[in-house]
Short mmCIF file of C-alpha atoms in Angstrom, two decimals:
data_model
loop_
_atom_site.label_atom_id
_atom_site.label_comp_id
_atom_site.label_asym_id
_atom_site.label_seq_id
_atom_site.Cartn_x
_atom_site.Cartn_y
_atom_site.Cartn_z
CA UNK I 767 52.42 5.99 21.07
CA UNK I 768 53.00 3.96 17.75
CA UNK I 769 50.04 4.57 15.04
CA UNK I 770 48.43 1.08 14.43
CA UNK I 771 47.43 2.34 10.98
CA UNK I 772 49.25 -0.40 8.45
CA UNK I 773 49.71 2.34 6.05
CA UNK I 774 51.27 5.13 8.48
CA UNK I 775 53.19 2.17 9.67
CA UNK I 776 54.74 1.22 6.01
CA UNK I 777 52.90 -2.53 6.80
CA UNK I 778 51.07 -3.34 3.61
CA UNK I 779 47.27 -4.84 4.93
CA UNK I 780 46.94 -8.51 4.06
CA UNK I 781 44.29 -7.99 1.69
CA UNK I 782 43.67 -5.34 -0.77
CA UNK I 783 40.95 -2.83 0.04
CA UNK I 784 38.49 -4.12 -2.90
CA UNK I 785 38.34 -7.56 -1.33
CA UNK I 786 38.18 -6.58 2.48
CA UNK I 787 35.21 -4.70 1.13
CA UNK I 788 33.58 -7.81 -0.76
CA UNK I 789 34.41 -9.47 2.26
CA UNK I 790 32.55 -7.35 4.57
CA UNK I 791 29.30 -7.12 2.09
CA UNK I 792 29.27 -10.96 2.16
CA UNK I 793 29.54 -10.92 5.94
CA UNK I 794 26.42 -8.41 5.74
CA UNK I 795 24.62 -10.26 3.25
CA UNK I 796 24.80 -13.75 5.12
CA UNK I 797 23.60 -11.98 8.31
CA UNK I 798 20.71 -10.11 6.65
CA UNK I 799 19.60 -13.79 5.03
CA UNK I 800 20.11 -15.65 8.28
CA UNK I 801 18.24 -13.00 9.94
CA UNK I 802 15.16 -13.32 7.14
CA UNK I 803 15.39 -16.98 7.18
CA UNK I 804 14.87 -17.09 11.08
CA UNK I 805 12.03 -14.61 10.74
CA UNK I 806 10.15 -16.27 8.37
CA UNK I 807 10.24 -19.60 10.21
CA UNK I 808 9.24 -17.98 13.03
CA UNK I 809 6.50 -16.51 10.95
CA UNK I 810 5.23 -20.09 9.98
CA UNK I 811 5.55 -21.25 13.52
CA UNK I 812 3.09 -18.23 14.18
CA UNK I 813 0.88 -18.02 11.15
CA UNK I 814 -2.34 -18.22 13.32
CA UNK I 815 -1.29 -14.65 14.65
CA UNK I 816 0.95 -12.99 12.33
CA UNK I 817 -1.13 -14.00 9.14
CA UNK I 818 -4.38 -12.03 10.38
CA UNK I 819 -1.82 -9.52 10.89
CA UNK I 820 -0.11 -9.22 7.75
CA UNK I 821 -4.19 -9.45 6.39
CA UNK I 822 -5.16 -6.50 8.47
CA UNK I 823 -2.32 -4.41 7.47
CA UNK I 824 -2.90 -4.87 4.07
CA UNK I 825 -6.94 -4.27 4.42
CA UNK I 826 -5.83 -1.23 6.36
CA UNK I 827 -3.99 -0.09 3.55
CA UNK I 828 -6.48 -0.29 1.00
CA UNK I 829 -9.47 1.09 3.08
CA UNK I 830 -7.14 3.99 5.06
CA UNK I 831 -8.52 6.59 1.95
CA UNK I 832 -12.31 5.81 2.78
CA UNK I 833 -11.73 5.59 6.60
CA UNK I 834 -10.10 9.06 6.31
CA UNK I 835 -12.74 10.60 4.20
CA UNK I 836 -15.24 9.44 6.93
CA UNK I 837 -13.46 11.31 9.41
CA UNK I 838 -12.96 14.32 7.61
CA UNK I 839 -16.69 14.72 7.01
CA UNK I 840 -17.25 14.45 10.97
CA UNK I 841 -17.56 11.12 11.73
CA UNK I 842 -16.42 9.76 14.87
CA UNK I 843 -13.01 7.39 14.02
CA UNK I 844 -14.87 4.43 15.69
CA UNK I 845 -17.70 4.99 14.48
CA UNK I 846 -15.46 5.26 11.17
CA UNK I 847 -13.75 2.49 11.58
CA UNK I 848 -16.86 0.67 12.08
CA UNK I 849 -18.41 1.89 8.92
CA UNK I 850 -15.85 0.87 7.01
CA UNK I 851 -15.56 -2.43 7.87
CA UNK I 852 -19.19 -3.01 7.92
CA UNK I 853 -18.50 -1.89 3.83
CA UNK I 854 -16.12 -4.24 3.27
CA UNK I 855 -18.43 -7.45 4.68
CA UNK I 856 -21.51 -6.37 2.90
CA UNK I 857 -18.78 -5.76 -0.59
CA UNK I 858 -17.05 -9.09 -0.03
CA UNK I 859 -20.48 -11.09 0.95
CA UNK I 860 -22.43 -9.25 -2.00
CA UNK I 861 -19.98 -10.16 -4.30
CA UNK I 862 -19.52 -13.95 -2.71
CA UNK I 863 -23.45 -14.47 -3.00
CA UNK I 864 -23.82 -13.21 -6.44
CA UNK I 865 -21.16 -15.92 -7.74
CA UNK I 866 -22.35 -18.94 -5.07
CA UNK I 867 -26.07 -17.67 -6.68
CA UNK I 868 -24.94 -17.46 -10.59
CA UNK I 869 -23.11 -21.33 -10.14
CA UNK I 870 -25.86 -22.78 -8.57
CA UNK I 871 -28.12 -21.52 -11.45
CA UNK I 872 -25.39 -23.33 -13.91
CA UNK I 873 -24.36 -26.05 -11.88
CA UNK I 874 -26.69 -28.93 -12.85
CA UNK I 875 -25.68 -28.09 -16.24
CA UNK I 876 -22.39 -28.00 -15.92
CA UNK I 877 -21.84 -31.45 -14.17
CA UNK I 878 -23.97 -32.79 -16.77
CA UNK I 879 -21.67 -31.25 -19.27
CA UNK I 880 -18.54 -33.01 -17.32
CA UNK I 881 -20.57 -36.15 -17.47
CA UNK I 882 -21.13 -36.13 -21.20
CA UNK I 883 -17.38 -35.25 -21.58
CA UNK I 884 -16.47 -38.54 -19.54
CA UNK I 885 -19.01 -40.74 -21.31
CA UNK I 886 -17.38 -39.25 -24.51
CA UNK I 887 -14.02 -40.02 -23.68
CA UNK I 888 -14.87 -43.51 -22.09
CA UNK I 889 -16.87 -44.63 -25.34
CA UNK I 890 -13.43 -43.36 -27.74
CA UNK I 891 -11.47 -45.82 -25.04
CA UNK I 892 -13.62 -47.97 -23.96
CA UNK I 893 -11.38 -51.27 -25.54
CA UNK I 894 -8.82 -49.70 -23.45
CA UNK I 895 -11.01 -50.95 -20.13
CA UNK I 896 -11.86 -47.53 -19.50
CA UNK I 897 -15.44 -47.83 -19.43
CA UNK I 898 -18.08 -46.34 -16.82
CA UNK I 899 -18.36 -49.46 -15.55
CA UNK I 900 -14.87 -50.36 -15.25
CA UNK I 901 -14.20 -47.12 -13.67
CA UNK I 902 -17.00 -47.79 -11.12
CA UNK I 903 -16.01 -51.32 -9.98
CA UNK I 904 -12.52 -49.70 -9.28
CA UNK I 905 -13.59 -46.93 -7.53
CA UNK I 906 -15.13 -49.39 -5.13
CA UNK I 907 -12.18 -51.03 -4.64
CA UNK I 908 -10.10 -48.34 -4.04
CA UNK I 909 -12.87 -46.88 -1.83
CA UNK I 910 -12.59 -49.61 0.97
CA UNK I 911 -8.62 -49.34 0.60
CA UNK I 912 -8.40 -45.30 1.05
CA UNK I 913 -11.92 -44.84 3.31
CA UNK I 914 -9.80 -44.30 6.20
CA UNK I 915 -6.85 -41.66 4.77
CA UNK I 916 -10.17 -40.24 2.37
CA UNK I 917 -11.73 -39.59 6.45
CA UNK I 918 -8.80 -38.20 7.86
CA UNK I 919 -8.33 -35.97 4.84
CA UNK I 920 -11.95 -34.84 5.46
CA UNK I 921 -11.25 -34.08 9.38
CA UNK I 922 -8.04 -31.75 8.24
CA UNK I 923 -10.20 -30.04 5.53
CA UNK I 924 -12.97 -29.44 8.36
CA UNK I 925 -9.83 -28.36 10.74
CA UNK I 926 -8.48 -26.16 7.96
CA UNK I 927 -11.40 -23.88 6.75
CA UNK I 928 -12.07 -23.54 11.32
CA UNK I 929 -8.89 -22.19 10.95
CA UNK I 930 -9.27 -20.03 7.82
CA UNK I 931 -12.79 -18.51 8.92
CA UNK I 932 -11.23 -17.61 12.73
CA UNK I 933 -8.07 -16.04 11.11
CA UNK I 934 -10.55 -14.14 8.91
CA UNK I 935 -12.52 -13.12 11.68
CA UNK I 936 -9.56 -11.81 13.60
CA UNK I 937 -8.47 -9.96 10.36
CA UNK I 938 -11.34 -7.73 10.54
CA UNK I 939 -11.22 -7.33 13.83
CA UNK I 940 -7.59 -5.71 13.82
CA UNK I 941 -8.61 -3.86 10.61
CA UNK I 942 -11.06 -1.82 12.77
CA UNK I 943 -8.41 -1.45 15.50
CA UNK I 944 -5.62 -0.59 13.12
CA UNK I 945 -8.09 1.92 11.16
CA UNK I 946 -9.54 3.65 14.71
CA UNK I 947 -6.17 3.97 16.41
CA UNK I 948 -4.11 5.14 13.26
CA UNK I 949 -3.38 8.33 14.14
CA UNK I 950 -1.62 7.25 17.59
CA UNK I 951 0.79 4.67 15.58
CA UNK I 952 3.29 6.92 15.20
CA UNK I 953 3.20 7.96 18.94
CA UNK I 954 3.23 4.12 19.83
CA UNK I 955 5.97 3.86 17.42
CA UNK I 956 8.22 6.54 18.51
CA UNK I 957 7.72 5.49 22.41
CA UNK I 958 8.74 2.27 21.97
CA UNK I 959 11.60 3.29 19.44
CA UNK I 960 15.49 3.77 20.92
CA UNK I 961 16.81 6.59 22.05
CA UNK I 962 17.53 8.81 19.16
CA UNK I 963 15.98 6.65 16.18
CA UNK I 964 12.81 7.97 16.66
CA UNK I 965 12.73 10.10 13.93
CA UNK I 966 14.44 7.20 11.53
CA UNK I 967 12.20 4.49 12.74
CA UNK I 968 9.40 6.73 11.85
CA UNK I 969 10.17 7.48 8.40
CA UNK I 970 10.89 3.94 7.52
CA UNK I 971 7.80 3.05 8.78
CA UNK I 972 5.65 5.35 7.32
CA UNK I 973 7.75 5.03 3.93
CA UNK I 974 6.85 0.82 4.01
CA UNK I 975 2.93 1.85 4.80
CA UNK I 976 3.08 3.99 1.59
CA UNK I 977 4.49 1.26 -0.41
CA UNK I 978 1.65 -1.46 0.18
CA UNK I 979 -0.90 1.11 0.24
CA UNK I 980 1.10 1.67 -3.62
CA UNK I 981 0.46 -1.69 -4.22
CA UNK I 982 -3.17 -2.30 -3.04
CA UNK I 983 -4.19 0.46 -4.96
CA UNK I 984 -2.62 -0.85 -7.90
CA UNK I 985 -3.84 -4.56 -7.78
CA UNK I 986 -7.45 -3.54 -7.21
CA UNK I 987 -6.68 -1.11 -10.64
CA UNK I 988 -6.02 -4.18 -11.95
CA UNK I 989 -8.45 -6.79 -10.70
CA UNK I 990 -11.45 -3.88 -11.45
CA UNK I 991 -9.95 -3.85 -15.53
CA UNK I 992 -9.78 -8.09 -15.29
CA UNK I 993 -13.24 -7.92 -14.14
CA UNK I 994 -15.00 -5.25 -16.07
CA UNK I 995 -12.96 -6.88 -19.43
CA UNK I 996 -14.10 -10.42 -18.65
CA UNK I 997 -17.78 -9.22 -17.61
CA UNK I 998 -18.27 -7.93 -21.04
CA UNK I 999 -17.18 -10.38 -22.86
CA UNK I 1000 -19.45 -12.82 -20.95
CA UNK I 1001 -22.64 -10.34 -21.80
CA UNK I 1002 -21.49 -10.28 -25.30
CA UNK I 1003 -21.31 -14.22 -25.28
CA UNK I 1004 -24.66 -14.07 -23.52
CA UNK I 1005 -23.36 -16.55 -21.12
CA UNK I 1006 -25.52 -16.24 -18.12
CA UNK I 1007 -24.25 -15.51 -14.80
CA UNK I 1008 -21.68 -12.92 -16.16
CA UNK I 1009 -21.77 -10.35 -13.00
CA UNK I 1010 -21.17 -13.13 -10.37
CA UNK I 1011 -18.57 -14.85 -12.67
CA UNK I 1012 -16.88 -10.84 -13.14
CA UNK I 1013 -17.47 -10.48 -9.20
CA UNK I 1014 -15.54 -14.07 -8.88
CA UNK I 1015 -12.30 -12.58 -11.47
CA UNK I 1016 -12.09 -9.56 -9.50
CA UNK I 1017 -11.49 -10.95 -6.17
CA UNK I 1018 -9.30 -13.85 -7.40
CA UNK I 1019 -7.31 -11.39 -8.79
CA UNK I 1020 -5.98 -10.45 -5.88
CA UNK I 1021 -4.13 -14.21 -5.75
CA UNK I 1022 -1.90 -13.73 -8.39
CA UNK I 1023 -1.92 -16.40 -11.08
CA UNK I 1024 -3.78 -18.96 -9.01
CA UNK I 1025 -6.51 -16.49 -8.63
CA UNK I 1026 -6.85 -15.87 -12.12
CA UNK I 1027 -6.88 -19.94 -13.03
CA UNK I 1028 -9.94 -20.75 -10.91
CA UNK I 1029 -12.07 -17.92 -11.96
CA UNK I 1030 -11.18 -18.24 -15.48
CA UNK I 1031 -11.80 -22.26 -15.53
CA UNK I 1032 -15.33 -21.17 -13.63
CA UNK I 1033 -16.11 -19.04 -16.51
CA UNK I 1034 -15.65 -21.26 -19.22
CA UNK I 1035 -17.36 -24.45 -17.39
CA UNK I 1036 -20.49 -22.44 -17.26
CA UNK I 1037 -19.88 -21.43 -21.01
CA UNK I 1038 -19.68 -24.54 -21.80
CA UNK I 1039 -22.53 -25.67 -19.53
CA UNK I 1040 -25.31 -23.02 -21.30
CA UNK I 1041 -23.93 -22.42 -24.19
CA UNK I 1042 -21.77 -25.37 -26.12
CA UNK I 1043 -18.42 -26.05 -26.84
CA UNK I 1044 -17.81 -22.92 -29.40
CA UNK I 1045 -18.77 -20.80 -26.99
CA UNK I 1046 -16.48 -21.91 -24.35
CA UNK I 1047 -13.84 -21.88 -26.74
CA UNK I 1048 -14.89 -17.98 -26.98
CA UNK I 1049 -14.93 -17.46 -23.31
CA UNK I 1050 -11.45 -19.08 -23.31
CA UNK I 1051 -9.65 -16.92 -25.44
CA UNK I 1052 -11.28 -13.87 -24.13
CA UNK I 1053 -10.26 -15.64 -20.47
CA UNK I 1054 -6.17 -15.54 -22.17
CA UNK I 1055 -6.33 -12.30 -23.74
CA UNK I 1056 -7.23 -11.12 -20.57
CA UNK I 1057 -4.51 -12.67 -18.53
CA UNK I 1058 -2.14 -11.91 -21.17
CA UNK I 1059 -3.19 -7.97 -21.02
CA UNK I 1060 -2.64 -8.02 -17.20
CA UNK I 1061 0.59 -10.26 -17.60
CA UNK I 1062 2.55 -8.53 -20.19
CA UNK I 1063 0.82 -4.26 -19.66
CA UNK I 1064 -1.01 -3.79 -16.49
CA UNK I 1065 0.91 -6.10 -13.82
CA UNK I 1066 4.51 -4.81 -14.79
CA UNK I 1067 2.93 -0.91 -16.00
CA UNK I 1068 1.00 -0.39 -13.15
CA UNK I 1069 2.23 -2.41 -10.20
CA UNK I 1070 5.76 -1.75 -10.81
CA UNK I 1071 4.68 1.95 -10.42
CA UNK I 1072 2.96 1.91 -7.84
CA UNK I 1073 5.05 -0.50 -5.63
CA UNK I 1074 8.46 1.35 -7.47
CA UNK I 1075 9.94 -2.10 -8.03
CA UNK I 1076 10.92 -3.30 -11.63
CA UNK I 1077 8.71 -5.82 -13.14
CA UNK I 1078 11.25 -8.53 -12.74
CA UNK I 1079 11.81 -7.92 -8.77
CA UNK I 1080 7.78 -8.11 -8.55
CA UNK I 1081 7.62 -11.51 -10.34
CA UNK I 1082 10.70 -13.29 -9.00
CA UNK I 1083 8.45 -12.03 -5.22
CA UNK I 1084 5.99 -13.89 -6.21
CA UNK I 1085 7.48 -16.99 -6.87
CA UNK I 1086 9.32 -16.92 -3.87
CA UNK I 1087 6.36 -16.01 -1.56
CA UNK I 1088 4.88 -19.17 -3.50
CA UNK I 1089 7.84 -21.64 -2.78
CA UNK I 1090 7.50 -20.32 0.98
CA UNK I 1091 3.90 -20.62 1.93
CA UNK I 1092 2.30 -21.29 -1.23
CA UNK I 1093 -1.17 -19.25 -2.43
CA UNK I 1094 -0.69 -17.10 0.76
CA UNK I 1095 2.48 -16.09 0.00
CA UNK I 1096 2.13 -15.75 -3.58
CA UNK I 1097 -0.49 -12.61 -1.78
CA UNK I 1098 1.87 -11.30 0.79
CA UNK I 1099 5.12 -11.85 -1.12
CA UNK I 1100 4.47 -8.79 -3.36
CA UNK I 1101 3.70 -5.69 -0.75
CA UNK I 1102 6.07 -7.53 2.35
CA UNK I 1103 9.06 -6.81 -0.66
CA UNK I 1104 7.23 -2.83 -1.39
CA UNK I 1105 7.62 -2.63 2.14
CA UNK I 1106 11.43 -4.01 2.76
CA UNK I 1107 12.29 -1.81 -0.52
CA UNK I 1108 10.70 1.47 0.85
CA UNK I 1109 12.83 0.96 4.13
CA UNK I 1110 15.82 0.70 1.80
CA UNK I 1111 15.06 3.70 0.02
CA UNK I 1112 14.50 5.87 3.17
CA UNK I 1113 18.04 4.47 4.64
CA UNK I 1114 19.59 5.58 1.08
CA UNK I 1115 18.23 8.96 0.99
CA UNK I 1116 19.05 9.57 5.05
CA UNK I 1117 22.65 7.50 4.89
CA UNK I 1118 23.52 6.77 1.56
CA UNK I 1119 24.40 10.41 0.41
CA UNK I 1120 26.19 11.46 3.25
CA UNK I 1121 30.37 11.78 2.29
CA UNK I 1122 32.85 11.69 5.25
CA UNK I 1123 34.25 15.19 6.21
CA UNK I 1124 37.57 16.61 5.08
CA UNK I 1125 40.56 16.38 7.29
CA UNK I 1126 41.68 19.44 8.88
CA UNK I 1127 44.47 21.02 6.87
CA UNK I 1128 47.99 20.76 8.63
CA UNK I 1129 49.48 23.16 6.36
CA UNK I 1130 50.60 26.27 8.14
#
């Protein structure tokens, strides 16, 4: 029988070896993105589900340390599990009460404050047509044009925050599930894994886990520096209100940029609100340096650490996990990527140092 190989056969291949290999990497690349790009509509046809999901997991990840403390010291796991996420309502609503309380202390004086500002601005234009008045009589207007879209806008606001509080509320509820049942996931795992992979699927599992766990430890790092910098700096100021407004920086920093924006525009309103306009100016700049710090030293030093990605992979994540689903993603973008580059690096390290056997020698 006739070898088919085109080089035992004299036949030169129709392509040289370098390009049948860039060939075949496209080919692999396309299927990989068409995969992802199917996935991630799915995803968004989903979100209800998978989002509380992707939540829990990443709640599971940061409070799998203080669960497994618990259990050490002889607690039951539910009972564990329980505890913990009992912790993380009373954190989360302690820290959500002391900013709602420290705004409405401040927030007669800050929409005065905006009010001055306008009847500032509308006196320096008010030849323009820009006056109060002017601005009233339109508003009117445009009132009994827009009522009904202002209405239905209303009605999908209502329908939106239904939606965000019973996502929420299923969050939690899988954190406790994911946190009691922990120690059978790798059972689960390797049952329902194909014959022979078990081992494989395992380690690229657990190797993902340990890569947002990487990162959740690292953004809290973070948002705990953002919030203890920022807090001072407020007591300093003596602008009242500091510990909610630090309690408000260090949750929005777990919403990269976005996050950041809203707490730090809080903070200086209720400068400016108490204190005048020099002191908002203050509260500003201590508001950049702050973002700067984390921008430029902590985000790339620490997160690109602790997530072992460089600096440059973790910002071009974010932007895509923006242009995808917007604030959410900008959240998820970050550990989803830790976790697809911690299943790379367990394939490399099983696959990707393994060199094809010699040929048997035919020499006699």
């Amino acid at each position: 029988m006739q070898d088919s190989d085109p080089a035992a056969s004299g036949t030169r291949p129709l392509l040289p070896d370098p390009l049948r290999r860039l060939g075949a990497w496209c080919a692999l690349v396309l299927l990989v993105s068409g995969v992802v790009y199917v996935g991630i509509r799915l995803c968004d046809e989903f979100r209800t589900a998978v989002v509380p999901v992707l939540l829990a997991l990443l709640g599971t990840a940061l409070l799998g340390p203080l669960h497994r403390r618990l259990v050490k010291a002889g607690v039951q796991r539910s009972v564990a599990a329980g505890l913990t996420c009992v912790a993380v309502v009373a954190v989360v609503g302690g820290a959500v009460y002391i900013v709602v309380a420290a705004l409405i202390d401040t927030g007669d004086e800050i929409v005065a404050s905006l009010k001055d500002a306008a009847r500032g601005i509308s006196a320096h234009f008010g030849a323009a047509g820009t006056s109060l008045d002017d601005v009233a009589s339109n508003a009117r207007e445009l009132l009994g044009k827009f009522g009904g879209s202002a209405a239905s806008g209303v009605i999908s606001g209502v329908s939106v925050v239904g939606e965000t509080i019973a996502m929420a509320v299923l969050a939690l509820l899988l954190v406790f599930f994911f946190l009691r049942d922990s120690d059978k996931a790798a059972g689960t795992l390797r049952a329902l894994a194909p014959s022979g992979s078990a081992d494989t699927l395992e380690a690229m599992a657990r190797r993902a886990f340990h890569a947002v766990e990487g990162f959740m430890r690292g953004t809290t790092f973070i948002a705990l520096i953002d919030a203890l910098c920022i807090t001072v700096g407020l007591l300093v100021l003596d602008v009242p209100g500091a510990a909610g407004l630090g309690a408000l920086v260090f949750v929005g920093a777990y919403i990269p940029y976005l996050g950041a924006f809203i707490s730090g525009a809080v903070a200086v309103l209720v400068a400016l609100a108490d204190r005048g306009f020099v002191i908002a100016l203050w509260v500003l700049g201590i508001v950049i340096a702050v973002q700067v710090l984390e921008g430029h030293v902590l985000q790339p030093l620490i997160q690109s650490r602790t997530v072992q990605m460089h600096p440059a992979v973790v910002m071009v994540a974010i932007t895509a996990g923006a242009s995808v689903a917007g604030v959410l993603g900008m959240l998820l973008a970050v550990p989803l990527t830790a976790a697809a580059f911690g299943v790379l690096q367990e394939l490399r390290d099983r696959y990707g140092d393994q060199e094809p056997s010699p040929e048997p020698s035919t020499d006699s």
